Structure formats: C-alpha cells, structure tokens
Amino acid sequence: MRKTRILLLLIVMVLISGCGYNKMQQMEEGVFKAWADVEATLQRRADLIPNLVEVVKGYASHEKETLQAVIEARAKATSVKISPSDLGNQEVFSQFQQAQGALSSALSRLMVVVERYPDLKANQNFLDLQNQLEGTENRINVARQRYNAAVEEFNATIRQFPYNLTNSLLLKLEKKAYFKADEGAQAAPKVKF
C-alpha cells in the first residue's frame, strides 16, 4: 500500500512537472518584458520630440500648423496607455497603435518642412536630433518585432497539448495581441515634388 502511494505520488509529480505551468508563467513574463521594451522606446521618442520641435521652431516659425500637429500627436500618443493586462484586448491595443501611427505621420510631415529649410538641415543641433530620432524609430521597430516574437511563442504554447490543458484548468491565460501595420501601410508612399 505504501509503495503504491509513493509510486502514485511520483507519477503525479512527473505529470505536474511536464504540464507547463511554470513555462507558461515565464513566457507571459517574457511578453510583458517585451512590451515594456516597446514602451521604453516610445517614451524615448516622446522625450526627443519637444527638442526637435524647438530647434525647428527657431528656423521655421511660420510653419506653426505642422509644428502644432506634431505637438498634439505627441500629447495624444503619450496619453493613450496600455497596461500588460490589456495586451489581449484588441480594441485597446488598436487605439494605442493608432495614436502611435498619428505621431509617426506628424513626424513625417515635420521632416518635409525640414527639407524646405537648407539652413536648418545644416544646423548641427538639428542633425544630432534627427539622427537620434531616426535611431529611436529603428529601436521602436526592433522592439515591436521582438514583442511580436514573444507573443507568437506565448500564444502557440498556450494552445499546445498538454499546456492547453494546464492553461484551461489552472491559469486561464489569454492570447496576446500582435502589433500590426497601420491601415494603408502596404501601399507605397507617393513622393511629389
């Protein structure tokens, strides 16, 4: 009788250790960390924008409309927050992504303004800020790709056997949302002179 209990206990322990409970917890934390990296790079961009706007403002004071659009887009982008618990909520995630897309669009218009002012393009302060902003945009892209990779791995794991059983019985973790391209991003931008 005692040997049967010990054997049964060993079998239960082996089954529990292979159920993926800890693995899924660790993977969800990986998704949260990847999301925090995205937020950190977005914050870097938000911090750089006021400096960029001030430098441009000094050279192109009559381009107030474009500068104002950048300021408003930055304010909106930084006001739309998404918490790790909302990563599975596609509607909240879409709102966040739209706000970030509007900021990217406003920054693109700002760069067009810069092209009109040769003195500004030659200004070392502006060149430094422009390089920082370009590097930040690249970091944002890399952070989004890493986030999507973490989400892919997590979403696949919670759907695999036997992890799906552990998830449905114990954890009840939800699939996380992916970053997707902005509406119309598949069309090539048109350049007009």
Coordinates of C-alpha atoms in Angstrom, one line a residue:
M1 CA 0.0 0.0 0.0
R2 CA 2.8 2.4 0.9
K3 CA 4.7 1.6 -2.2
T4 CA 1.6 2.3 -4.3
R5 CA 1.2 5.7 -2.7
I6 CA 4.8 6.6 -3.3
L7 CA 4.6 5.4 -6.9
L8 CA 1.4 7.4 -7.4
L9 CA 2.9 10.5 -5.9
L10 CA 5.9 10.1 -8.2
I11 CA 3.7 9.8 -11.2
V12 CA 1.7 12.9 -10.2
M13 CA 4.9 14.9 -9.7
V14 CA 6.2 13.8 -13.1
L15 CA 2.9 14.8 -14.7
I16 CA 2.8 18.1 -13.0
S17 CA 6.4 19.0 -13.9
G18 CA 5.6 18.4 -17.5
C19 CA 2.3 20.3 -17.6
G20 CA 4.0 23.6 -18.5
Y21 CA 2.6 25.7 -15.6
N22 CA 5.9 27.4 -14.9
K23 CA 6.9 27.6 -18.5
M24 CA 3.7 29.5 -19.4
Q25 CA 4.2 31.9 -16.5
Q26 CA 7.7 32.5 -17.6
M27 CA 6.6 33.1 -21.2
E28 CA 3.9 35.5 -20.2
E29 CA 6.5 37.5 -18.3
G30 CA 8.6 37.5 -21.5
V31 CA 5.7 39.1 -23.3
F32 CA 5.4 41.7 -20.5
K33 CA 9.1 42.4 -20.7
A34 CA 9.0 42.8 -24.5
W35 CA 6.0 45.2 -24.1
A36 CA 8.0 47.2 -21.5
D37 CA 10.8 47.5 -24.1
V38 CA 8.3 48.8 -26.6
E39 CA 7.0 51.4 -24.1
A40 CA 10.6 52.4 -23.2
T41 CA 11.5 53.1 -26.9
L42 CA 8.2 55.0 -27.4
Q43 CA 9.0 57.1 -24.3
R44 CA 12.4 57.9 -25.8
R45 CA 10.8 59.2 -28.9
A46 CA 8.3 61.2 -26.9
D47 CA 11.2 62.8 -24.9
L48 CA 13.1 63.7 -28.1
I49 CA 10.2 65.3 -29.9
P50 CA 10.0 68.6 -27.8
N51 CA 13.7 69.2 -28.5
L52 CA 13.3 68.6 -32.2
V53 CA 10.2 70.9 -32.4
E54 CA 12.1 73.7 -30.6
V55 CA 15.0 73.5 -33.0
V56 CA 12.7 73.6 -36.0
K57 CA 10.6 76.3 -34.4
G58 CA 13.6 78.6 -34.3
Y59 CA 14.1 78.2 -38.1
A60 CA 10.6 77.8 -39.4
S61 CA 8.4 79.9 -37.2
H62 CA 5.8 80.3 -39.9
E63 CA 5.2 76.5 -40.1
K64 CA 3.2 76.6 -36.9
E65 CA 0.5 74.3 -38.2
T66 CA 2.9 71.5 -38.8
L67 CA 4.6 72.0 -35.5
Q68 CA 1.3 72.2 -33.7
A69 CA 0.3 68.9 -35.3
V70 CA 3.4 67.2 -34.0
I71 CA 2.9 68.6 -30.5
E72 CA -0.8 67.4 -30.5
A73 CA 0.1 64.0 -31.9
R74 CA 2.8 63.6 -29.2
A75 CA 0.4 64.6 -26.5
K76 CA -2.2 62.1 -27.7
A77 CA 0.3 59.3 -28.2
T78 CA 1.6 59.7 -24.7
S79 CA -1.9 59.9 -23.2
V80 CA -3.1 56.6 -24.6
K81 CA -1.7 54.0 -22.2
I82 CA -2.0 50.2 -22.4
S83 CA -1.3 48.0 -19.4
P84 CA 0.1 44.5 -19.6
S85 CA -3.3 43.2 -18.7
D86 CA -4.8 44.9 -21.8
L87 CA -2.4 43.1 -24.2
G88 CA -5.1 40.6 -25.0
N89 CA -7.7 43.4 -25.7
Q90 CA -7.6 44.0 -29.4
E91 CA -9.7 47.2 -29.2
V92 CA -7.5 48.9 -26.6
F93 CA -4.4 47.7 -28.5
S94 CA -5.7 49.2 -31.8
Q95 CA -6.4 52.6 -30.1
F96 CA -2.8 52.6 -28.8
Q97 CA -1.4 51.7 -32.2
Q98 CA -3.5 54.4 -34.0
A99 CA -2.2 57.1 -31.6
Q100 CA 1.4 56.0 -32.3
G101 CA 0.7 55.9 -36.0
A102 CA -0.6 59.5 -35.9
L103 CA 2.6 60.6 -34.2
S104 CA 4.7 58.9 -36.9
S105 CA 2.7 60.6 -39.6
A106 CA 3.1 64.0 -37.9
L107 CA 6.9 63.5 -37.6
S108 CA 7.0 62.6 -41.4
R109 CA 5.3 65.9 -42.2
L110 CA 7.8 67.7 -39.9
M111 CA 10.7 66.2 -41.9
V112 CA 9.1 67.5 -45.1
V113 CA 9.2 71.0 -43.5
V114 CA 12.8 70.5 -42.7
E115 CA 13.6 69.8 -46.4
R116 CA 12.3 73.3 -47.2
Y117 CA 14.9 75.0 -45.0
P118 CA 18.5 74.3 -46.0
D119 CA 19.9 76.3 -43.1
L120 CA 18.1 74.1 -40.7
K121 CA 19.3 70.9 -42.3
A122 CA 22.9 72.1 -41.9
N123 CA 22.4 73.0 -38.2
Q124 CA 24.4 70.6 -36.1
N125 CA 21.9 70.5 -33.3
F126 CA 19.2 69.6 -35.7
L127 CA 21.3 66.9 -37.4
D128 CA 22.0 65.4 -34.0
L129 CA 18.4 65.4 -33.0
Q130 CA 17.4 64.0 -36.4
N131 CA 19.9 61.1 -36.0
Q132 CA 18.6 60.4 -32.5
L133 CA 15.0 60.3 -33.8
E134 CA 15.9 58.1 -36.7
G135 CA 17.8 55.7 -34.3
T136 CA 14.8 55.7 -32.0
E137 CA 12.4 54.9 -34.8
N138 CA 14.6 51.9 -35.7
R139 CA 14.7 50.8 -32.0
I140 CA 10.9 51.0 -31.9
N141 CA 10.7 48.8 -34.9
V142 CA 13.1 46.2 -33.4
A143 CA 11.2 46.3 -30.1
R144 CA 7.9 45.7 -31.9
Q145 CA 9.4 42.8 -33.7
R146 CA 10.7 41.3 -30.5
Y147 CA 7.3 41.8 -28.8
N148 CA 5.6 40.0 -31.7
A149 CA 8.1 37.1 -31.5
A150 CA 7.4 36.8 -27.7
V151 CA 3.6 36.9 -28.4
E152 CA 3.9 34.3 -31.1
E153 CA 5.8 31.9 -28.8
F154 CA 3.4 32.6 -25.9
N155 CA 0.2 32.2 -28.0
A156 CA 1.5 29.0 -29.6
T157 CA 2.5 27.5 -26.3
I158 CA -0.9 28.1 -24.5
R159 CA -2.6 26.3 -27.4
Q160 CA -0.3 23.2 -27.5
F161 CA -1.0 20.0 -25.7
P162 CA -0.5 19.4 -22.7
Y163 CA 0.0 23.1 -22.0
N164 CA -3.5 24.0 -23.2
L165 CA -5.0 21.7 -20.5
T166 CA -2.9 23.3 -17.8
N167 CA -4.0 26.7 -19.1
S168 CA -7.7 25.9 -19.3
L169 CA -7.8 24.2 -15.9
L170 CA -5.4 26.4 -13.9
L171 CA -4.1 29.6 -15.4
K172 CA -6.7 30.8 -17.9
L173 CA -4.2 33.0 -19.7
E174 CA -5.5 34.8 -22.8
K175 CA -3.8 35.2 -26.2
K176 CA -1.9 38.4 -26.5
A177 CA -2.4 40.9 -29.4
Y178 CA 0.2 41.5 -32.1
F179 CA 1.5 44.8 -33.4
K180 CA 0.1 45.1 -36.9
A181 CA 0.9 47.5 -39.7
D182 CA -1.1 50.8 -39.8
E183 CA -4.0 51.0 -42.1
G184 CA -2.8 51.6 -45.7
A185 CA 0.9 50.7 -44.8
Q186 CA 1.1 48.2 -47.6
A187 CA 0.7 50.9 -50.2
A188 CA 4.0 52.6 -51.2
P189 CA 4.1 56.3 -50.2
K190 CA 3.8 58.7 -53.0
V191 CA 6.6 61.3 -53.4
K192 CA 5.6 64.6 -55.1
F193 CA 7.9 67.4 -56.0

